XYZ file of C-alpha atoms in Angstrom:
591
model
C 33.433 -70.029 17.310
C 36.675 -69.299 19.939
C 39.766 -68.381 18.472
C 42.968 -70.918 17.578
C 44.169 -70.477 21.843
C 41.565 -72.456 23.016
C 41.011 -75.877 22.943
C 37.899 -76.604 20.665
C 36.962 -78.692 17.456
C 35.534 -78.398 14.402
C 34.231 -80.933 12.937
C 32.860 -81.181 9.286
C 30.206 -83.844 8.572
C 29.240 -85.911 5.848
C 26.379 -88.296 5.560
C 26.230 -91.261 2.977
C 23.814 -90.693 -0.198
C 21.595 -88.619 1.370
C 18.573 -87.855 -0.485
C 18.369 -91.266 -1.211
C 18.375 -92.812 1.765
C 15.841 -90.613 4.307
C 12.695 -92.531 5.208
C 9.892 -90.875 3.643
C 7.972 -91.358 6.523
C 9.943 -88.663 8.432
C 9.357 -86.383 5.614
C 5.803 -86.857 5.433
C 5.730 -86.293 9.391
C 7.702 -83.043 9.094
C 5.668 -81.670 6.016
C 2.458 -82.403 8.059
C 3.542 -80.618 10.804
C 5.195 -77.450 9.501
C 4.114 -77.452 6.285
C 0.105 -78.485 6.219
C -0.309 -76.918 3.110
C 2.213 -79.017 0.713
C 1.282 -82.670 2.596
C -1.575 -83.568 0.422
C 0.446 -83.010 -2.740
C 3.709 -84.738 -1.433
C 1.599 -87.380 0.467
C 0.368 -88.537 -3.089
C 3.813 -88.590 -4.330
C 5.991 -90.115 -1.315
C 2.910 -92.216 0.383
C 3.047 -95.067 -2.251
C 6.482 -96.632 -3.211
C 6.922 -95.299 -6.902
C 8.543 -97.164 -9.885
C 12.191 -97.087 -11.507
C 13.197 -99.151 -14.328
C 16.415 -100.840 -15.631
C 15.700 -101.547 -18.789
C 12.407 -103.624 -18.456
C 12.829 -104.547 -14.779
C 10.869 -102.231 -12.448
C 12.384 -101.130 -9.080
C 10.689 -100.042 -6.237
C 11.407 -97.054 -4.531
C 10.766 -97.137 -1.507
C 12.817 -94.453 0.861
C 14.379 -90.918 -0.171
C 13.129 -88.005 -2.026
C 12.608 -88.827 -5.692
C 15.263 -87.486 -8.267
C 14.248 -83.910 -9.679
C 11.879 -83.043 -7.266
C 12.116 -79.610 -7.123
C 11.314 -80.112 -3.530
C 13.437 -82.346 -2.649
C 16.102 -79.832 -0.853
C 13.515 -78.483 1.318
C 11.665 -81.577 3.015
C 14.805 -83.298 3.073
C 16.192 -80.411 5.504
C 12.488 -80.026 7.317
C 13.587 -84.408 7.740
C 16.542 -83.448 9.929
C 15.578 -80.305 10.840
C 14.627 -81.429 14.631
C 17.919 -83.641 15.289
C 20.258 -81.000 14.013
C 18.558 -77.957 15.766
C 18.838 -80.057 19.252
C 22.480 -80.126 19.282
C 23.969 -78.506 22.104
C 27.398 -77.330 20.514
C 27.825 -73.358 19.859
C 28.363 -73.779 15.777
C 26.321 -75.864 14.048
C 25.356 -74.761 10.424
C 23.815 -77.070 7.876
C 23.568 -76.562 4.588
C 21.344 -79.615 3.391
C 23.352 -83.074 3.897
C 27.292 -80.919 4.696
C 27.175 -79.907 8.718
C 29.899 -78.112 10.660
C 29.594 -78.146 14.537
C 31.886 -77.016 16.594
C 32.837 -76.110 20.522
C 34.942 -77.994 23.206
C 35.812 -81.575 22.414
C 33.080 -83.405 24.995
C 29.704 -81.420 23.877
C 31.288 -82.078 19.668
C 31.519 -85.666 20.763
C 28.106 -85.782 22.763
C 26.318 -84.313 19.670
C 28.169 -86.664 16.968
C 27.144 -89.321 19.266
C 23.597 -88.062 19.008
C 23.654 -87.837 15.764
C 24.728 -91.231 14.446
C 21.876 -92.755 16.552
C 19.031 -90.216 15.433
C 20.319 -90.302 12.081
C 20.222 -94.058 12.205
C 16.658 -93.873 13.533
C 15.720 -92.184 9.899
C 17.746 -93.910 7.384
C 20.546 -92.084 7.422
C 24.467 -92.816 7.920
C 27.278 -90.903 8.458
C 30.060 -91.390 6.248
C 33.216 -91.781 8.716
C 35.774 -91.746 5.864
C 35.137 -88.271 4.631
C 34.445 -86.807 7.742
C 37.081 -83.960 8.593
C 38.248 -82.514 12.082
C 40.213 -79.140 12.741
C 41.602 -78.403 16.712
C 41.707 -74.385 16.642
C 44.434 -74.755 19.493
C 46.222 -77.488 21.722
C 43.927 -80.581 21.832
C 45.122 -83.136 24.032
C 46.654 -86.936 22.324
C 43.574 -88.997 24.019
C 41.264 -85.721 22.685
C 42.235 -87.058 19.417
C 42.375 -90.443 20.158
C 38.722 -90.461 21.195
C 37.463 -88.945 17.908
C 39.680 -91.445 16.162
C 38.132 -93.992 17.905
C 34.669 -92.727 17.449
C 34.876 -91.861 13.801
C 36.931 -94.293 12.323
C 38.662 -92.736 9.188
C 38.480 -88.728 10.059
C 40.790 -86.658 8.425
C 42.617 -83.530 10.538
C 42.565 -80.515 8.790
C 44.871 -77.323 9.643
C 44.634 -73.838 8.333
C 46.053 -74.480 4.728
C 43.413 -77.537 4.179
C 40.586 -76.397 5.983
C 37.918 -75.346 3.291
C 33.786 -75.545 3.818
C 31.603 -75.934 0.813
C 34.687 -75.101 -1.046
C 35.464 -72.142 0.163
C 38.447 -71.642 2.118
C 38.383 -70.567 5.832
C 41.620 -69.649 6.368
C 43.870 -67.371 4.039
C 46.141 -70.096 4.254
C 44.089 -72.363 2.093
C 43.792 -70.174 -0.453
C 47.267 -70.965 -2.575
C 46.427 -74.568 -2.405
C 42.871 -73.777 -3.912
C 44.622 -71.785 -6.649
C 47.208 -74.452 -7.651
C 44.280 -76.922 -7.973
C 42.627 -74.604 -10.041
C 45.650 -74.096 -12.779
C 46.304 -77.703 -12.986
C 42.533 -78.386 -13.474
C 42.873 -75.210 -16.205
C 46.060 -76.593 -17.711
C 44.160 -80.114 -18.024
C 41.647 -78.611 -19.880
C 44.094 -76.393 -22.197
C 44.772 -80.254 -23.539
C 41.132 -80.958 -24.627
C 40.569 -77.595 -25.733
C 43.053 -77.742 -28.449
C 41.182 -80.654 -29.821
C 38.159 -79.095 -30.911
C 37.211 -76.750 -33.651
C 38.229 -72.938 -32.289
C 35.104 -71.239 -31.797
C 33.621 -73.678 -29.448
C 36.786 -73.660 -27.371
C 36.091 -70.398 -27.059
C 32.692 -70.502 -26.183
C 33.512 -73.328 -23.597
C 36.509 -71.408 -22.158
C 34.481 -68.432 -21.522
C 30.949 -69.874 -20.372
C 32.843 -72.645 -18.325
C 36.340 -73.154 -17.720
C 37.861 -70.038 -17.201
C 35.744 -67.696 -14.696
C 33.469 -69.356 -14.350
C 35.313 -72.148 -12.448
C 36.653 -69.187 -10.358
C 34.028 -67.057 -9.423
C 32.731 -69.301 -5.531
C 36.764 -68.861 -4.694
C 36.893 -65.189 -5.709
C 33.554 -64.340 -4.350
C 34.831 -66.164 -0.540
C 37.795 -65.193 -0.028
C 40.549 -62.772 -0.191
C 42.363 -63.482 -3.231
C 43.744 -60.689 -4.100
C 46.606 -60.660 -1.100
C 48.013 -63.506 -3.010
C 49.475 -61.708 -5.606
C 52.085 -64.526 -7.234
C 49.389 -66.815 -7.506
C 47.155 -64.691 -9.133
C 49.664 -63.802 -11.780
C 50.430 -67.502 -12.102
C 46.529 -68.198 -12.886
C 46.190 -65.094 -14.850
C 48.683 -66.246 -17.060
C 47.458 -69.813 -17.087
C 43.807 -68.257 -18.777
C 46.131 -65.825 -20.883
C 48.080 -68.962 -22.502
C 45.410 -71.175 -22.813
C 43.288 -67.992 -24.907
C 46.519 -67.847 -27.102
C 46.130 -71.258 -27.762
C 42.811 -71.053 -28.414
C 42.887 -68.191 -30.673
C 46.721 -68.691 -32.314
C 47.403 -65.380 -31.323
C 49.801 -63.573 -29.467
C 49.063 -61.004 -26.976
C 50.499 -58.149 -25.432
C 50.160 -56.838 -22.415
C 47.737 -53.867 -23.062
C 46.008 -56.822 -25.414
C 45.555 -58.884 -22.804
C 43.998 -56.394 -20.625
C 41.299 -55.584 -23.128
C 40.452 -59.091 -23.775
C 39.752 -59.566 -20.163
C 36.710 -56.590 -20.240
C 33.553 -58.124 -20.272
C 32.534 -57.959 -23.908
C 30.577 -54.693 -23.195
C 33.069 -52.741 -22.455
C 35.324 -54.114 -26.097
C 36.456 -57.206 -24.573
C 36.326 -60.615 -25.410
C 34.800 -61.977 -21.864
C 37.426 -63.838 -20.553
C 37.818 -62.062 -17.361
C 40.988 -61.787 -15.122
C 41.239 -63.024 -11.375
C 43.342 -59.790 -11.378
C 40.209 -57.461 -12.147
C 37.561 -59.503 -10.765
C 38.595 -60.565 -7.561
C 37.860 -57.284 -5.757
C 34.285 -56.425 -7.205
C 33.294 -60.604 -6.413
C 34.798 -60.182 -3.245
C 32.995 -56.847 -2.285
C 29.672 -57.923 -3.750
C 29.629 -61.120 -1.958
C 30.636 -60.042 1.531
C 27.695 -57.054 0.812
C 25.073 -59.502 -0.041
C 25.791 -62.207 2.609
C 26.465 -59.817 6.022
C 23.135 -60.165 7.257
C 22.835 -63.499 6.750
C 25.919 -64.334 8.635
C 25.181 -62.044 11.395
C 22.064 -63.924 11.630
C 23.702 -67.600 11.364
C 26.286 -66.490 13.777
C 24.743 -64.243 15.879
C 28.323 -62.559 17.015
C 28.505 -59.190 18.809
C 25.048 -58.458 17.470
C 25.188 -55.740 14.828
C 28.830 -54.561 15.687
C 29.668 -57.998 13.801
C 31.875 -57.638 10.318
C 33.279 -59.850 7.587
C 36.696 -60.218 8.013
C 38.698 -58.413 4.978
C 35.651 -56.248 3.796
C 37.389 -53.097 4.785
C 40.672 -53.937 3.337
C 38.717 -55.162 0.130
C 37.072 -51.902 -0.019
C 40.064 -49.942 0.449
C 41.993 -51.864 -2.463
C 39.231 -51.348 -4.617
C 39.141 -47.343 -3.677
C 42.905 -47.252 -4.826
C 42.024 -49.340 -7.850
C 39.341 -46.342 -8.639
C 40.739 -43.086 -7.621
C 37.745 -40.652 -6.772
C 34.963 -43.773 -7.891
C 31.778 -43.793 -5.215
C 30.465 -47.505 -4.339
C 27.974 -48.710 -6.392
C 24.486 -47.766 -5.333
C 23.315 -51.772 -5.076
C 26.918 -53.419 -3.584
C 24.940 -56.622 -3.679
C 26.092 -56.248 -7.599
C 29.042 -57.695 -8.439
C 28.739 -56.220 -12.438
C 27.993 -52.408 -10.352
C 31.648 -52.723 -8.549
C 33.018 -54.400 -12.003
C 31.712 -51.729 -14.311
C 34.134 -49.026 -12.458
C 36.965 -50.900 -12.821
C 36.605 -51.999 -16.777
C 35.211 -48.715 -17.900
C 38.872 -47.198 -16.144
C 40.697 -49.859 -17.951
C 39.068 -49.251 -21.310
C 39.559 -45.185 -20.790
C 43.355 -46.317 -19.837
C 43.803 -48.285 -22.878
C 42.131 -45.646 -25.070
C 43.901 -42.640 -23.671
C 46.917 -44.442 -24.693
C 45.823 -45.486 -28.789
C 46.489 -43.644 -31.708
C 45.431 -43.666 -34.885
C 44.049 -46.749 -36.146
C 44.322 -48.630 -32.615
C 42.178 -45.561 -31.370
C 39.665 -46.340 -34.296
C 39.307 -50.030 -33.232
C 39.073 -49.304 -29.483
C 36.311 -46.918 -30.128
C 34.564 -48.814 -32.268
C 34.615 -52.171 -29.711
C 32.802 -50.579 -27.211
C 29.947 -50.260 -29.399
C 27.624 -53.238 -27.998
C 26.962 -54.908 -32.008
C 30.784 -55.059 -32.367
C 30.709 -58.067 -29.850
C 27.546 -59.700 -31.651
C 29.755 -62.375 -32.800
C 31.284 -63.429 -29.878
C 27.748 -64.985 -27.901
C 26.792 -66.821 -31.621
C 26.101 -70.117 -30.670
C 28.692 -71.806 -32.431
C 26.820 -74.200 -34.501
C 27.257 -75.624 -37.829
C 23.436 -76.602 -38.449
C 22.587 -72.739 -37.554
C 25.295 -71.642 -40.079
C 27.290 -69.794 -36.489
C 30.266 -71.869 -36.735
C 33.028 -69.827 -37.513
C 35.898 -71.702 -38.588
C 39.486 -71.269 -36.814
C 40.646 -68.584 -39.589
C 37.886 -66.337 -39.189
C 37.834 -66.310 -35.494
C 41.704 -65.450 -35.246
C 41.402 -62.879 -37.535
C 38.098 -61.573 -35.950
C 40.134 -61.093 -32.307
C 42.805 -60.349 -33.864
C 41.172 -57.241 -35.280
C 38.990 -56.800 -32.118
C 42.203 -56.503 -29.901
C 44.998 -55.289 -32.456
C 47.083 -58.566 -32.774
C 49.152 -59.258 -35.442
C 47.061 -61.507 -38.060
C 50.120 -61.903 -40.653
C 53.920 -61.317 -41.980
C 54.123 -58.430 -43.678
C 53.614 -59.303 -47.442
C 52.745 -57.859 -50.921
C 48.978 -58.276 -51.640
C 48.179 -59.601 -54.916
C 46.994 -55.727 -55.972
C 50.515 -55.285 -55.505
C 50.220 -52.855 -52.545
C 52.048 -53.801 -49.467
C 50.068 -55.133 -46.312
C 51.217 -54.699 -42.620
C 51.511 -57.215 -40.145
C 47.999 -56.147 -38.846
C 46.234 -56.772 -42.583
C 44.247 -53.806 -42.932
C 44.580 -53.311 -46.286
C 42.903 -56.377 -47.093
C 39.423 -54.324 -45.332
C 39.655 -52.579 -48.385
C 41.351 -53.420 -51.319
C 39.007 -53.613 -55.001
C 40.939 -56.788 -55.587
C 40.379 -58.849 -52.227
C 37.179 -61.474 -52.802
C 35.618 -61.582 -49.335
C 33.638 -58.096 -50.167
C 31.205 -59.872 -52.417
C 30.481 -63.508 -50.240
C 30.253 -60.667 -47.206
C 27.463 -58.928 -49.420
C 25.647 -61.677 -50.239
C 25.495 -63.124 -47.110
C 24.409 -60.089 -45.347
C 21.750 -59.282 -47.863
C 20.373 -62.901 -47.335
C 20.221 -62.645 -43.959
C 17.929 -59.647 -44.062
C 16.251 -61.518 -46.993
C 15.150 -64.617 -45.134
C 14.519 -62.403 -41.404
C 12.116 -60.725 -43.414
C 10.341 -64.066 -45.008
C 10.251 -65.296 -41.386
C 8.665 -61.876 -40.753
C 5.985 -62.698 -43.055
C 7.455 -59.796 -45.689
C 7.807 -61.378 -48.985
C 10.477 -59.717 -50.965
C 13.396 -60.131 -53.825
C 16.743 -59.620 -54.307
C 18.355 -57.084 -57.101
C 14.620 -56.552 -57.880
C 14.369 -56.477 -61.784
C 13.359 -52.945 -63.792
C 14.168 -51.031 -60.946
C 17.452 -49.416 -61.202
C 19.038 -45.877 -59.826
C 20.627 -43.140 -61.943
C 23.885 -45.584 -63.000
C 22.079 -48.355 -63.787
C 23.020 -50.675 -60.666
C 19.807 -51.924 -58.868
C 19.041 -51.816 -54.894
C 20.202 -55.231 -53.130
C 16.244 -55.493 -52.391
C 12.507 -54.837 -52.246
C 10.210 -56.024 -50.202
C 6.934 -56.837 -52.530
C 4.208 -55.527 -49.799
C 4.246 -51.746 -47.829
C 6.665 -52.034 -45.361
C 5.344 -48.225 -44.049
C 2.824 -45.616 -44.997
C 1.466 -47.671 -47.988
C 5.231 -47.915 -49.607
C 7.697 -50.775 -50.371
C 11.235 -50.629 -48.905
C 14.404 -50.653 -51.019
C 17.502 -51.183 -49.179
C 21.070 -51.671 -50.045
C 23.571 -53.061 -47.809
C 27.547 -52.339 -47.802
C 30.461 -52.798 -45.488
C 33.351 -50.345 -44.962
C 36.399 -50.124 -43.567
C 37.302 -48.190 -40.206
C 40.360 -48.005 -40.972
C 40.592 -46.886 -44.897
C 42.606 -43.721 -45.005
C 39.442 -41.457 -45.934
C 37.474 -42.831 -42.775
C 40.104 -42.865 -40.022
C 40.337 -39.040 -39.349
C 36.420 -39.421 -38.603
C 36.643 -42.820 -36.901
C 39.286 -42.097 -34.564
C 37.016 -39.267 -33.405
C 33.328 -41.036 -33.419
C 32.692 -45.041 -34.076
C 30.244 -45.459 -36.819
C 31.211 -42.590 -38.907
C 32.385 -44.206 -41.688
C 29.115 -46.348 -41.414
C 26.890 -43.232 -41.146
C 29.449 -41.490 -44.491
C 28.064 -44.833 -46.270
C 24.629 -44.406 -45.623
C 24.706 -40.366 -46.189
C 26.375 -41.437 -49.996
C 23.591 -44.557 -50.445
C 21.136 -41.596 -50.133
C 22.479 -39.561 -52.566
C 22.422 -42.478 -55.056
C 18.749 -43.347 -54.374
C 17.708 -39.881 -54.449
C 15.211 -40.398 -57.695
C 13.471 -43.987 -55.677
C 12.974 -42.177 -52.581
C 9.717 -40.459 -53.864
C 8.023 -43.436 -54.529
C 9.690 -45.890 -51.997
C 10.773 -46.067 -48.485
C 15.002 -46.544 -48.725
C 17.088 -47.803 -45.697
C 20.892 -47.712 -46.024
C 21.999 -50.848 -44.424
C 25.498 -49.374 -43.742
C 27.670 -51.877 -41.485
C 32.139 -51.509 -40.847
C 34.486 -54.020 -40.816
C 34.482 -53.398 -36.869
C 31.273 -54.800 -36.603
C 29.939 -51.384 -35.886
C 26.199 -50.820 -37.267
C 25.055 -47.221 -38.672
C 22.092 -45.551 -37.084
C 19.465 -46.910 -40.039
C 20.903 -50.281 -40.454
C 20.400 -50.437 -36.412
C 16.567 -49.117 -36.739
C 15.716 -51.403 -39.895
C 17.010 -54.557 -37.478
C 15.105 -53.469 -34.732
C 11.544 -53.042 -36.767
C 12.647 -56.536 -38.761
C 13.080 -57.950 -34.828
C 9.891 -56.514 -33.512
C 8.025 -58.383 -36.595
C 9.746 -61.705 -35.663
C 8.613 -61.225 -32.211
C 4.983 -60.625 -33.238
C 5.089 -63.759 -35.311
C 5.539 -65.206 -31.966
C 8.994 -66.253 -32.755
C 11.748 -66.335 -29.823
C 11.521 -63.078 -28.040
C 15.326 -63.216 -28.490
C 14.972 -63.256 -31.971
C 16.788 -59.853 -32.314
C 19.548 -60.705 -30.558
C 19.957 -63.877 -32.984
C 19.951 -61.730 -36.066
C 22.417 -59.206 -34.824
C 24.929 -62.463 -34.157
C 24.400 -63.551 -37.757
C 25.084 -60.000 -39.445
C 28.259 -60.233 -36.555
C 29.541 -63.478 -37.729
C 28.693 -62.949 -41.860
C 31.000 -59.280 -41.153
C 33.516 -61.377 -39.407
C 33.918 -64.147 -41.960
C 34.148 -61.456 -44.996
C 36.629 -60.140 -43.054
C 39.076 -62.898 -42.804
C 38.083 -63.820 -46.933
C 39.659 -60.247 -47.939
C 42.660 -60.471 -45.459
C 43.171 -64.125 -46.468
C 42.392 -63.096 -50.477
C 45.280 -60.494 -50.031
C 48.072 -63.685 -50.711
C 48.631 -65.264 -53.927
C 46.400 -67.336 -55.670
C 47.454 -71.059 -54.505
C 48.530 -69.955 -51.224
C 44.997 -69.804 -49.324
C 41.688 -72.108 -48.874
C 38.243 -70.782 -49.381
C 35.062 -71.772 -48.325
C 35.136 -69.403 -44.953
C 31.424 -68.586 -45.592
C 30.872 -72.379 -45.792
C-alpha cells in the first residue's frame, strides 16, 4: 500500500447478513469446481430447503449456509472468491465477509461498483452504513464526493480511528483502543462485585482481564504507550483488590500478575505480557503476511519487531530468545522467571518461605478449581480472601489476641499452627474424606479410623484399604497438614519448599513403624501453603491412575488435586478466623 504522501485510499467493506443470504446454487457450483470430493456431501445438505421451526411453525430455509456448519466459512469463502480475486486494486485482502481494498480512487471505485453488482447476483448486499474510508494523503473534495455519492453513509477514518478486524493499523489508534478496554473493565467491576468472590475471580481471570486484551497486545506495539498501559494495569489491580477484598503492594501486585505456574494468581498485566505477545504473534504471521502483501520479496519485515526484540532483551539481559519464537509462553516464561527470582531475592524469613512454596505446582491448584457449589469446590469469600492473601503475603487481619492468649500479627500466621484453633480438625476430616472417596471411586474399598488397629501410642490410623494395595498388602494412610511458617519449620522452609511436609512424613513413619511389617504405610503430608510431601504426591498419582483405568476422565488427577487444595485453603481460613473470640466470627467455611 502506498504511503501517506499519495492520493490513494483504502475502503473497508461490510456485507449485510452475509452467511444467511448467499445463494446455495452458487455455493454448490463453486464446491463442485474447486472441491469435487466434498460435493456429494454438500449437495445432500444444501440442494433442498431445510426446515427451521419457530415454536411449532416450520420455516423453509433456502439460502445461506446452515447455522453451526463447520464447513460454513469455507464454502462461503469459495462463493465470493472468484469475485474478489478479479478485482484490480493493489490492496485486496478479505477475511470471510470483511474486506479491505485500496489503491487509486478510480480503481477502488470501479472495484466497488463491480462488487456491488456481482455480489447482488449471488444474494449478497454491501452494507454501506458500515463501510469505512481512509485516505492516505491529500484527496480532492471531488473524489470524496464520489465516494459519498456511490456509498451513502460511508464513514471517514483517520490514523486514530483506522482499525482492521479490531487491530489498530497505526500507533495513533492504540490510546483510543486502550481507553475502550478500560471503560469496559470499569463496567465489569460493578457486575463482578455482585457475584460470589470465587466466581468473580474465575470470570475475571479467564474472560475479563487479559483474554479481553490478548488480541490488542498481539497486534499492536502497546509498550510505546506507557501511560495507557499503566492506567489499564491499575484498573486490573483495583478490580482484583475489589474481588478479593485485599490491598496489594507493588511487590504483591507483581506476584499476582505472574502465571499460576510461576507463583502468581494468573491475572496478567499488560506491562508484563505486551512484548511477549507481540513478538510471538509477529514471528507466527510474518510468512503469511509476506505472502499476502508480496512486498519487497524476502526483505519484507513487520514494523516494530526489531524495537520489540530490543525492549525484550533490555528487560531480560543475558537471555536468549526462545527456541520456538512463535510460542508466546516461551517469551513470557523468561520474563516471568526473572520477576519471580527478583521477588525471591528481595524476600526473607516467612516471606521467602511463602515465595518458594508458591512456585510448587500443587500450591496453586485451588486457583484452577471450578467454583461449583454442586461439586463442593466453591470457596466462600473469607476462604478465597485468606487463600489469596497467604499466597501473596498480604495483610489478613488487624493485630489482636488469639483465644490462646498469643498476639496475632496482621499476617495471621499464628492461627495456622495454634492448637486451640478449630480449623485444623475439619480440614483433617475433609482431606481424609476426599482420599476415601477417591479410593472408593477407584474400586478400592476402605474404612476411616479402622477399629482394632492402632500404633504404639494407641491412636488409630486415618484410613485403611480393605483390599491389597501393593504386593498383597493393604495400605494404611495418615494425613497431616503442617504450617510452613511455624518457628520449628521456618529455618528449613526458607531453604527448600516442602521441607515441613517431608519432616512431618518422616515423623509419621516413626509412629507407624510397628505396623509397617504387615501393612504398606503412606504418610499424606501437606503444608498450609499447599505444598505436598513426596509420598502424598505419589499416592495421589497412583489413585489418579487407577481412576483413569476405571474409565474416569483423564483429568481425574487434576480434579482430585484441586479438591485437596481447596480443602487446605478452607482449613487455613477456618484456623485464622478461629483466632478471634467466640461470637465474633461465623462458621460454615467447609459447607
